Amino acid sequence: MLANKSIVLGVTGGIAAFKVAELASQLTKAGALIDVVMTRGAMEFIAPLTFQALTHRPVVTEMFRLLTETEIGHISLASRADLIVVAPATANVIAKLACGLADDMLTTTILATRAPVLIAPAMEENMLTNTVTQANIASLRERGMVFVESQFGRLASGKIGKGRMAEVDDLMVAIRKIIAQKGDLAGMKVVITAGGTHEPIDPVRFIGNRSSGKMGFALAEAARDRGAEVTLILGPTYLQPPKGVKIVNVETALDMKRAVEGVVADAHVLIMAAAVADFRVEQPAEQKIKREKLDGMDLHLVKNPDILAQVSNPGLVKVGFAAESQDLVENARAKLEKKHLQLIVANNITSPESGFGVDTNKVTLVDAAGNVTELPLMSKREVAEQVLNKVGTLRSSS
Ligand code: C5P
């Protein structure tokens, strides 16, 4: 979604400028066209050549102002930008923007643009908390500029306090969110479940399954990057969940059911990628079961409710997953009908490249109109994009 997006990256004079080299690199890798505009102060901290080498594009600096004005004028930068990011943003540049000053290439470009502006402040705590800086930030916010809050940590002076620039990962999420406002799922509420559930036997033991949550994470990231407001209902996992989505942590199938019911009322799409345990222990022990006292153990299991089959709201597009080891399409179609789904994503779990824990998947999409689309082996993120493409067509035809 960042591919071919034109992003002006304004770098001002703060030590965090070195971190922005990584940001420029990540944005370029994601396919964005990055025009770095550096202030004089920024060049005290990092050389323009660093950004030029990372972005493969000329860097606009004050030093070459005459040359750059003819080659890449501020008006053309301002008008072709899909987004302007100022990182790090000093108290000085924030003050200039708040006053509408235009005394260098960066402030001139920002004054001339209609594109969204994202600002990542970085400064000493006393400068940040100063009422004049706070008033400037409030005034820019009121005018629609978006701030990625600075964090608590070690500052340039060596002191610990608030004012450190946000991490590059957080900046990437904020950038993707703004670009996503023009995405095809903008304004849609999408609920996604991911991971497996744990069904307790006693306070330390549980029955679980091998779901890693990766497919659900890929769906959540893809939906987020296409503009959806995503709620991710997540069973226990060791993996780091995506940023920029609302996370609801659950443990058991019954927790997951309550969580889904709690958020689905105003949702447009529900995608259940979670591997919900089919059975739970009827009476989990309240205290740890002592091995020494037993020769063996019988667990009485009762069936968990089928969350996806039971949940409904008018207009909700329901998408399920079917992990099958044989008769893929027939089994998937039967589940689609039984659970009243618009779409089911079937995968053959006997194949080593698809299914649990891996980054790739090979799936077949079966929809309620009877269309069967067999997709080749692809990354889970690509599968997620294909599922969302299909959801888009199902929504527009409903
Ligand atoms: O019937 P089966 O477990 O194969 O169905 C898989 C689909 O149904 C998945 O989308 C899964 O998240 C969902 N499911 C559910 N509640 C259950 C079991 C499965 O919502 N108790």
CSV table of C-alpha atoms and ligand atoms in Angstrom, one decimal, residues 193 272-274 276-278 304-308 320-321 335 339, ligand 1:
chain,number,residue,atom,x,y,z
A,193,THR,CA,-9.7,-13.7,15.6
A,272,MET,CA,-12.4,-16.2,12.3
A,273,ALA,CA,-8.9,-17.3,11.7
A,274,ALA,CA,-8.5,-18.7,15.2
A,276,VAL,CA,-10.9,-22.6,18.5
A,277,ALA,CA,-10.6,-25.7,20.7
A,278,ASP,CA,-13.5,-28.0,20.0
A,304,ASN,CA,-17.4,-25.7,23.0
A,305,PRO,CA,-20.0,-23.6,21.2
A,306,ASP,CA,-19.3,-22.9,17.6
A,307,ILE,CA,-18.7,-19.1,17.7
A,308,LEU,CA,-18.8,-18.4,14.0
A,320,GLY,CA,-14.3,-18.7,8.3
A,321,PHE,CA,-11.2,-20.9,7.9
A,335,LYS,CA,-18.9,-25.7,6.7
A,339,LYS,CA,-22.1,-21.7,9.6
B,1,C5P,O1,-15.7,-26.6,12.2
B,1,C5P,P1,-14.3,-26.1,12.1
B,1,C5P,O2,-13.7,-26.1,13.4
B,1,C5P,O3,-13.5,-26.8,11.1
B,1,C5P,O4,-14.5,-24.6,11.6
B,1,C5P,C1,-13.5,-23.7,11.5
B,1,C5P,C2,-14.0,-22.3,11.5
B,1,C5P,O5,-14.9,-22.1,12.5
B,1,C5P,C3,-12.9,-21.4,11.8
B,1,C5P,O6,-13.1,-20.2,11.1
B,1,C5P,C4,-13.0,-21.3,13.3
B,1,C5P,O7,-12.4,-20.1,13.8
B,1,C5P,C5,-14.4,-21.3,13.6
B,1,C5P,N1,-14.8,-22.0,14.8
B,1,C5P,C6,-15.6,-21.3,15.8
B,1,C5P,N2,-15.9,-21.9,16.9
B,1,C5P,C7,-15.6,-23.2,17.2
B,1,C5P,C8,-14.8,-23.9,16.3
B,1,C5P,C9,-14.4,-23.3,15.1
B,1,C5P,O8,-15.9,-20.1,15.5
B,1,C5P,N3,-15.9,-23.7,18.4
